[in-house]
Short mmCIF file of C-alpha atoms and ligand atoms in Angstrom, two decimals:
data_model
loop_
_atom_site.label_atom_id
_atom_site.label_comp_id
_atom_site.label_asym_id
_atom_site.label_seq_id
_atom_site.Cartn_x
_atom_site.Cartn_y
_atom_site.Cartn_z
CA MET D 510 -69.42 48.94 188.43
CA LEU D 511 -67.79 46.71 185.87
CA PRO D 512 -68.05 47.99 182.28
CA LYS D 513 -70.73 46.40 180.11
CA LYS D 514 -69.13 47.65 176.89
CA PRO D 515 -65.52 48.34 175.86
CA PRO D 516 -64.47 51.60 177.55
CA MET D 517 -63.66 54.51 175.18
CA GLY D 518 -61.59 57.62 175.75
CA PHE D 519 -58.21 59.26 175.39
CA ASN D 520 -54.88 58.56 177.12
CA THR D 521 -51.90 60.94 177.24
CA TRP D 522 -49.08 58.40 176.83
CA ASN D 523 -48.84 57.79 173.07
CA THR D 524 -48.41 61.42 172.10
CA PHE D 525 -47.32 63.25 175.21
CA GLY D 526 -45.30 60.83 177.34
CA PRO D 527 -43.87 63.00 180.15
CA ASP D 528 -44.96 66.30 178.51
CA ILE D 529 -48.30 66.58 180.26
CA SER D 530 -49.72 69.63 182.00
CA ASP D 531 -52.82 71.24 183.41
CA ALA D 532 -53.27 73.34 180.25
CA MET D 533 -52.78 70.37 177.93
CA ILE D 534 -55.41 68.32 179.78
CA ARG D 535 -57.93 71.16 179.81
CA GLU D 536 -57.39 71.81 176.10
CA THR D 537 -57.83 68.11 175.42
CA ALA D 538 -61.07 68.06 177.39
CA ASP D 539 -62.30 71.07 175.39
CA ALA D 540 -61.34 69.37 172.11
CA MET D 541 -63.07 66.10 173.05
CA VAL D 542 -66.29 68.03 173.50
CA GLU D 543 -65.97 70.49 170.59
CA LYS D 544 -65.02 67.85 168.06
CA GLY D 545 -67.85 65.52 169.03
CA LEU D 546 -65.61 62.82 170.48
CA ARG D 547 -67.35 62.80 173.84
CA ASP D 548 -70.73 62.49 172.18
CA ALA D 549 -69.42 59.65 170.02
CA GLY D 550 -68.63 57.77 173.25
CA TYR D 551 -65.03 58.75 174.08
CA THR D 552 -65.73 59.70 177.67
CA TYR D 553 -62.57 58.82 179.65
CA LEU D 554 -59.70 61.32 179.72
CA VAL D 555 -56.78 59.44 181.25
CA ILE D 556 -53.52 60.94 182.50
CA ASP D 557 -50.80 58.30 182.16
CA ASP D 558 -47.34 58.12 183.78
CA CYS D 559 -45.18 61.13 184.82
CA TRP D 560 -47.86 63.22 186.53
CA SER D 561 -46.43 63.21 190.07
CA LYS D 562 -43.39 64.44 191.93
CA ARG D 563 -40.47 62.01 191.96
CA GLN D 564 -40.92 61.26 195.67
CA ARG D 565 -43.88 60.87 197.99
CA ASP D 566 -44.64 63.60 200.51
CA PRO D 567 -42.25 62.95 203.43
CA VAL D 568 -44.94 63.72 206.04
CA THR D 569 -48.17 62.26 204.63
CA ASP D 570 -46.53 59.58 202.44
CA LYS D 571 -49.03 60.52 199.71
CA ILE D 572 -48.20 60.73 196.01
CA VAL D 573 -48.22 64.42 195.10
CA ALA D 574 -48.99 65.95 191.70
CA ASP D 575 -45.99 67.68 190.11
CA PRO D 576 -46.57 71.38 190.96
CA GLU D 577 -44.86 72.52 187.77
CA LYS D 578 -47.05 70.42 185.51
CA PHE D 579 -50.21 70.75 187.61
CA PRO D 580 -49.89 73.99 189.63
CA GLN D 581 -53.52 73.90 190.77
CA GLY D 582 -53.32 70.25 191.84
CA MET D 583 -55.16 67.27 190.40
CA LYS D 584 -58.59 67.95 191.87
CA ALA D 585 -58.84 71.18 189.87
CA VAL D 586 -57.99 69.32 186.66
CA SER D 587 -60.45 66.58 187.48
CA ASP D 588 -63.20 69.13 188.24
CA TYR D 589 -62.62 70.73 184.85
CA VAL D 590 -62.79 67.37 183.09
CA HIS D 591 -66.02 66.54 184.92
CA GLU D 592 -67.55 69.93 184.07
CA LYS D 593 -67.08 68.98 180.43
CA GLY D 594 -69.15 65.85 180.93
CA LEU D 595 -66.10 63.59 180.75
CA LYS D 596 -64.67 61.06 183.19
CA PHE D 597 -61.26 61.45 184.77
CA GLY D 598 -58.55 58.79 184.67
CA MET D 599 -55.31 58.47 186.65
CA TYR D 600 -52.30 56.18 186.49
CA SER D 601 -50.20 54.25 189.00
CA CYS D 602 -48.26 51.03 189.20
CA ALA D 603 -48.32 47.73 191.13
CA GLY D 604 -44.57 48.01 191.70
CA VAL D 605 -42.50 50.32 193.89
CA ARG D 606 -41.87 52.75 191.00
CA THR D 607 -43.80 53.41 187.80
CA CYS D 608 -42.28 52.51 184.45
CA ALA D 609 -40.96 56.07 184.09
CA ASN D 610 -39.57 55.94 187.64
CA TYR D 611 -42.14 57.88 189.65
CA PRO D 612 -43.60 56.51 192.92
CA GLY D 613 -45.61 53.30 192.45
CA SER D 614 -48.39 52.09 194.71
CA TYR D 615 -46.78 48.92 196.06
CA ASP D 616 -47.52 48.74 199.78
CA HIS D 617 -49.42 52.06 199.54
CA GLU D 618 -52.50 50.75 197.77
CA PHE D 619 -55.15 51.91 200.24
CA LEU D 620 -53.58 55.33 200.75
CA ASP D 621 -53.25 55.88 197.00
CA ALA D 622 -56.75 54.65 196.21
CA LYS D 623 -58.02 57.20 198.73
CA THR D 624 -55.92 59.91 197.08
CA PHE D 625 -57.31 59.03 193.64
CA ALA D 626 -60.83 59.08 195.07
CA GLU D 627 -60.12 62.53 196.54
CA TYR D 628 -59.02 63.68 193.11
CA GLY D 629 -62.37 62.50 191.77
CA ALA D 630 -60.87 59.77 189.57
CA ASP D 631 -63.24 57.46 187.69
CA PHE D 632 -60.55 55.23 186.18
CA LEU D 633 -57.14 53.96 187.25
CA LYS D 634 -54.62 52.48 184.83
CA TYR D 635 -52.39 50.20 186.91
CA ASP D 636 -49.02 49.23 185.47
CA TYR D 637 -46.58 46.42 186.36
CA CYS D 638 -43.04 47.84 186.42
CA TYR D 639 -40.73 47.40 189.43
CA LYS D 640 -42.92 44.71 190.93
CA PRO D 641 -40.87 42.94 193.62
CA ASP D 642 -40.07 39.39 192.44
CA TYR D 643 -41.48 37.89 195.61
CA ALA D 644 -44.86 39.61 195.15
CA ASP D 645 -47.62 37.72 193.38
CA GLY D 646 -49.10 39.80 190.53
CA SER D 647 -52.65 38.57 190.94
CA LEU D 648 -52.55 39.50 194.64
CA LEU D 649 -51.35 43.03 193.79
CA TYR D 650 -54.24 43.56 191.37
CA ARG D 651 -56.65 42.16 193.95
CA ARG D 652 -55.21 44.52 196.55
CA ILE D 653 -55.60 47.67 194.48
CA SER D 654 -59.04 46.55 193.42
CA MET D 655 -60.01 46.06 197.06
CA ALA D 656 -58.53 49.48 197.90
CA LEU D 657 -60.47 51.16 195.09
CA GLN D 658 -63.68 49.47 196.16
CA SER D 659 -63.27 50.75 199.68
CA SER D 660 -62.28 54.26 198.52
CA GLY D 661 -65.85 55.50 198.40
CA ARG D 662 -65.74 56.14 194.62
CA ASP D 663 -66.62 54.01 191.66
CA ILE D 664 -63.24 53.71 189.92
CA LEU D 665 -62.71 51.44 186.91
CA LEU D 666 -59.50 49.43 187.29
CA SER D 667 -57.56 49.19 184.04
CA ALA D 668 -54.83 46.59 184.58
CA CYS D 669 -51.66 46.84 182.52
CA ASN D 670 -49.38 43.83 182.96
CA TRP D 671 -48.77 43.31 179.22
CA GLY D 672 -50.22 39.77 179.13
CA CYS D 673 -47.59 38.42 181.57
CA ASP D 674 -47.99 35.76 184.27
CA ASP D 675 -50.94 34.08 182.59
CA VAL D 676 -53.07 37.14 183.34
CA TYR D 677 -56.01 35.77 181.31
CA SER D 678 -56.59 33.08 183.90
CA TRP D 679 -56.93 35.38 186.91
CA ILE D 680 -57.59 38.98 185.90
CA ARG D 681 -61.37 38.64 185.78
CA SER D 682 -61.41 37.52 189.42
CA THR D 683 -59.60 40.68 190.60
CA GLY D 684 -62.36 43.12 189.68
CA ALA D 685 -60.44 44.83 186.86
CA GLY D 686 -62.70 46.17 184.11
CA MET D 687 -60.08 45.85 181.37
CA TYR D 688 -56.56 44.50 181.11
CA ARG D 689 -53.66 45.08 178.76
CA SER D 690 -52.69 41.87 177.09
CA THR D 691 -49.67 42.95 175.05
CA GLY D 692 -46.48 44.99 175.17
CA ASP D 693 -46.50 48.64 174.12
CA ILE D 694 -47.76 49.78 170.74
CA THR D 695 -45.72 52.11 168.53
CA ASP D 696 -46.91 54.14 165.57
CA SER D 697 -46.30 51.66 162.75
CA PHE D 698 -48.23 49.07 160.78
CA GLY D 699 -45.98 46.22 161.98
CA SER D 700 -46.60 47.13 165.61
CA PHE D 701 -50.40 47.07 165.51
CA ARG D 702 -50.46 44.05 163.20
CA ASP D 703 -48.29 42.00 165.57
CA ILE D 704 -50.31 43.09 168.60
CA PHE D 705 -53.51 42.09 166.87
CA LEU D 706 -52.22 38.72 165.66
CA SER D 707 -50.85 37.92 169.13
CA GLN D 708 -54.38 38.22 170.50
CA LEU D 709 -56.20 35.89 168.12
CA ASP D 710 -56.23 33.09 170.68
CA ASN D 711 -57.16 35.36 173.55
CA MET D 712 -60.33 36.87 172.16
CA LYS D 713 -62.36 34.30 174.06
CA TYR D 714 -61.37 36.14 177.25
CA ASN D 715 -62.83 39.42 175.97
CA ALA D 716 -66.26 39.92 177.47
CA PRO D 717 -68.45 42.35 179.43
CA GLY D 718 -67.01 43.13 182.83
CA CYS D 719 -63.39 42.72 181.77
CA PHE D 720 -62.19 43.65 178.29
CA ASN D 721 -58.98 42.62 176.56
CA ASP D 722 -57.03 45.86 176.01
CA MET D 723 -54.79 45.81 172.91
CA ASP D 724 -53.30 49.19 173.91
CA MET D 725 -54.04 52.80 173.05
CA LEU D 726 -54.68 53.55 169.39
CA THR D 727 -52.02 55.25 167.32
CA VAL D 728 -54.60 56.27 164.71
CA GLY D 729 -53.98 59.84 163.54
CA MET D 730 -50.64 60.26 165.35
CA ARG D 731 -48.91 60.74 162.00
CA ASN D 732 -45.63 59.77 163.52
CA ARG D 733 -45.49 62.58 166.06
CA GLY D 734 -45.04 62.15 169.79
CA ASN D 735 -43.87 59.70 172.37
CA VAL D 736 -44.40 56.38 170.53
CA ALA D 737 -43.53 57.61 167.03
CA ALA D 738 -41.99 54.90 164.87
CA LYS D 739 -42.46 54.59 161.11
CA GLY D 740 -45.89 56.18 161.07
CA CYS D 741 -48.84 54.78 159.14
CA SER D 742 -50.70 55.68 155.95
CA ASP D 743 -54.40 56.60 156.12
CA LEU D 744 -55.22 53.14 154.84
CA GLU D 745 -53.17 51.54 157.62
CA TYR D 746 -54.77 53.68 160.33
CA ARG D 747 -58.15 52.69 158.94
CA THR D 748 -57.18 49.02 159.27
CA GLU D 749 -55.97 49.55 162.84
CA PHE D 750 -59.16 51.26 163.91
CA ALA D 751 -61.32 48.67 162.14
CA LEU D 752 -59.51 45.78 163.89
CA TRP D 753 -59.87 47.36 167.33
CA CYS D 754 -63.57 48.03 166.65
CA PHE D 755 -64.30 44.64 165.18
CA PHE D 756 -62.70 42.73 168.02
CA GLY D 757 -64.64 44.68 170.64
CA VAL D 758 -61.64 45.95 172.61
CA PRO D 759 -61.33 49.29 174.46
CA LEU D 760 -60.88 52.32 172.21
CA MET D 761 -58.46 54.75 173.84
CA LEU D 762 -57.30 57.44 171.44
CA GLY D 763 -53.59 58.26 171.58
CA CYS D 764 -53.26 61.07 169.04
CA ASP D 765 -53.31 64.75 169.98
CA VAL D 766 -57.06 65.31 169.78
CA ARG D 767 -56.56 69.10 169.97
CA SER D 768 -55.21 69.00 166.42
CA ILE D 769 -56.91 65.84 165.15
CA ASP D 770 -57.26 66.01 161.35
CA ASP D 771 -60.57 65.59 159.55
CA THR D 772 -59.75 62.16 158.11
CA THR D 773 -58.92 60.79 161.57
CA LEU D 774 -61.92 62.43 163.19
CA LYS D 775 -64.23 60.95 160.59
CA LEU D 776 -62.65 57.53 161.06
CA VAL D 777 -62.80 57.41 164.85
CA THR D 778 -66.41 58.60 164.89
CA ASN D 779 -67.50 56.21 162.11
CA PRO D 780 -70.96 55.12 163.34
CA TRP D 781 -70.92 51.65 161.74
CA LEU D 782 -67.53 50.69 163.17
CA LEU D 783 -68.47 52.06 166.59
CA ARG D 784 -71.74 50.14 166.43
CA ILE D 785 -69.77 46.92 166.01
CA ASN D 786 -67.38 47.82 168.84
CA GLN D 787 -70.15 48.83 171.23
CA ASP D 788 -72.64 46.11 170.32
CA ALA D 789 -74.85 45.30 173.30
CA GLU D 790 -74.16 41.56 173.20
CA CYS D 791 -70.33 41.84 173.10
CA ARG D 792 -69.94 38.44 171.43
CA SER D 793 -66.45 37.34 170.40
CA ALA D 794 -65.32 37.63 166.80
CA PHE D 795 -64.26 34.35 165.22
CA ILE D 796 -62.24 33.27 162.21
CA ALA D 797 -64.69 32.56 159.40
CA HIS D 798 -62.00 31.73 156.89
CA LYS D 799 -58.39 31.09 157.86
CA ASP D 800 -55.42 31.93 155.75
CA ARG D 801 -52.25 29.86 156.28
CA ASP D 802 -50.44 32.54 158.33
CA ASN D 803 -53.56 34.46 159.48
CA LEU D 804 -52.61 37.46 157.34
CA CYS D 805 -55.58 37.25 154.98
CA ASN D 806 -58.26 35.89 157.30
CA VAL D 807 -61.94 36.67 157.15
CA TYR D 808 -63.57 37.26 160.54
CA ALA D 809 -67.19 37.28 161.57
CA ARG D 810 -69.01 38.45 164.65
CA LEU D 811 -72.65 38.03 165.57
CA LEU D 812 -74.27 41.29 166.61
CA SER D 813 -77.52 42.04 168.38
CA ASN D 814 -80.69 42.44 166.26
CA ASN D 815 -79.67 39.40 164.22
CA GLU D 816 -76.98 41.28 162.36
CA ILE D 817 -73.58 39.87 161.47
CA ALA D 818 -70.35 41.82 161.06
CA ILE D 819 -67.84 40.51 158.53
CA MET D 820 -64.26 41.67 158.14
CA PHE D 821 -61.84 40.84 155.32
CA THR D 822 -58.17 41.49 156.07
CA ASN D 823 -54.98 41.65 154.08
CA LEU D 824 -52.28 42.19 156.70
CA SER D 825 -49.60 40.92 154.31
CA ASP D 826 -47.25 43.22 152.44
CA HIS D 827 -48.61 42.21 149.04
CA PRO D 828 -51.90 42.79 147.21
CA HIS D 829 -54.23 39.82 147.53
CA GLY D 830 -56.38 39.11 144.49
CA GLU D 831 -59.06 37.09 146.19
CA VAL D 832 -59.75 37.01 149.88
CA TRP D 833 -62.48 34.38 149.91
CA PHE D 834 -64.97 32.93 152.30
CA PRO D 835 -67.99 30.64 151.97
CA LEU D 836 -71.16 31.74 153.77
CA ASP D 837 -71.38 28.20 155.10
CA ALA D 838 -68.45 29.14 157.38
CA ILE D 839 -70.81 31.34 159.41
CA GLY D 840 -73.63 28.82 159.30
CA ILE D 841 -75.40 29.56 156.00
CA PRO D 842 -75.11 26.53 153.71
CA PRO D 843 -76.13 27.01 150.02
CA GLU D 844 -79.22 24.82 150.43
CA ALA D 845 -80.61 27.13 153.15
CA GLY D 846 -81.80 29.48 150.40
CA LYS D 847 -80.46 32.50 152.26
CA ALA D 848 -78.26 35.43 151.27
CA LEU D 849 -76.49 38.30 153.03
CA GLN D 850 -77.50 41.87 152.45
CA LEU D 851 -74.43 44.02 153.07
CA THR D 852 -73.68 47.54 154.27
CA ASN D 853 -70.13 48.82 153.72
CA CYS D 854 -69.02 50.10 157.12
CA PHE D 855 -66.49 52.59 155.75
CA THR D 856 -69.06 54.41 153.62
CA GLY D 857 -72.41 53.35 155.05
CA GLU D 858 -73.44 52.43 151.50
CA ASP D 859 -75.50 49.45 150.46
CA ALA D 860 -73.00 46.88 149.17
CA GLY D 861 -75.56 44.56 147.58
CA THR D 862 -76.54 40.98 148.35
CA VAL D 863 -74.30 37.91 148.22
CA LYS D 864 -75.10 34.19 148.05
CA GLU D 865 -72.94 31.14 148.81
CA TYR D 866 -69.56 32.92 148.99
CA MET D 867 -67.79 36.26 148.96
CA LEU D 868 -64.62 37.12 147.11
CA LEU D 869 -62.78 40.37 147.61
CA PRO D 870 -59.48 41.67 146.27
CA LEU D 871 -57.56 43.73 148.83
CA GLU D 872 -54.47 45.94 148.67
CA ALA D 873 -51.60 45.23 151.05
CA HIS D 874 -52.51 46.32 154.63
CA ASP D 875 -56.12 46.97 153.66
CA CYS D 876 -59.35 45.57 155.04
CA ALA D 877 -63.08 45.70 154.38
CA VAL D 878 -65.85 45.61 156.97
CA PHE D 879 -69.53 44.91 156.41
CA ILE D 880 -72.61 44.67 158.56
CA ALA D 881 -74.90 42.02 157.09
CA LYS D 882 -78.48 40.87 157.47
CA VAL D 883 -79.68 37.40 156.49
CA VAL D 884 -82.35 37.65 153.78
CA ASP D 885 -84.07 35.20 151.42
CA ALA D 886 -81.89 34.42 148.40
C1 GAL R 1527 -45.84 50.97 180.14
C2 GAL R 1527 -47.27 50.87 179.64
C3 GAL R 1527 -47.54 52.06 178.76
C4 GAL R 1527 -47.32 53.33 179.56
C5 GAL R 1527 -45.92 53.35 180.16
C6 GAL R 1527 -45.71 54.53 181.08
O1 GAL R 1527 -45.59 49.90 180.98
O2 GAL R 1527 -47.42 49.67 178.94
O3 GAL R 1527 -48.84 52.00 178.24
O4 GAL R 1527 -48.28 53.43 180.57
O5 GAL R 1527 -45.67 52.18 180.87
O6 GAL R 1527 -44.43 54.55 181.61
#
């Protein structure tokens, strides 16, 4: 089944890298339930690279879980995750080795898909390292998709080829439910800003069935773990999360949810932002007012129930006194006699009614998000 809304969950890579284990996954599953993340919609728990032994089993040719990290095998971990009401995600690669140099699925697609189905996987992230030059990328994603479909289990294919080889033009035809469109994120403002800006022209490819994946969130990592860089302030994490929500892309948490702090938990379960992300109609966001270098754009997105989401951004390094946009830019000319009644998505508070235009000062790296209804002026 292809996803109708952007998938949500947690992935081990950002914080844990190779330091994954049976205990760490079980504790994460517990935390996702206890902290209300599962009930907020974060249902996939995905184990990324470095989960297997370095070589396939010499007799069966199967990939085998690392017995030191996962002494009870993967099925036991998967069963535990399922008992918690979560879905279980695995990782492999279209090439001969994974990016961290474990066995990849090239030429073993059907065997591996069967193995993942035996584990009880519901999701497969499929990377692109060590792909033989002569192999066509779109064929490799079609092959694994075919293998998953004949595995006897409904497994969401999460492609990860970093936006290479014109992936936008063919990924939807492979049967993937989401696809990474950028290189790897690190925990810094510059990293998520550049990833976001690189995707402005690709948002038209983001739609039900196959979502444009801008990578796992670094929100709340606080510069600890595998992709630590400069770290972000609370304000910057808020901007990152708001951008991912507003643009309707998958929300995969990358912080250690076992020790998630209250500010982060409140942010990632913010009902107004999640409502925008998970809106039933999944329409694309568009630029409602364009700044010269896209750093201080205003974006809009039509939601179901005749609501409109509006996002003001200041992704520059300087305060911006007046991020401006005319309501006409979203189709409300002054002579229509209409106004927008606003709810502030960070607080849920009524933010009043505006006519003709909006003007908002924003600190460097800040943003503001509103859900609006059209009312009589
Ligand atoms: C990269 C991928 C990352 C992570 C890593 C594992 O190619 O983009 O998200 O999966 O491989 O080695």
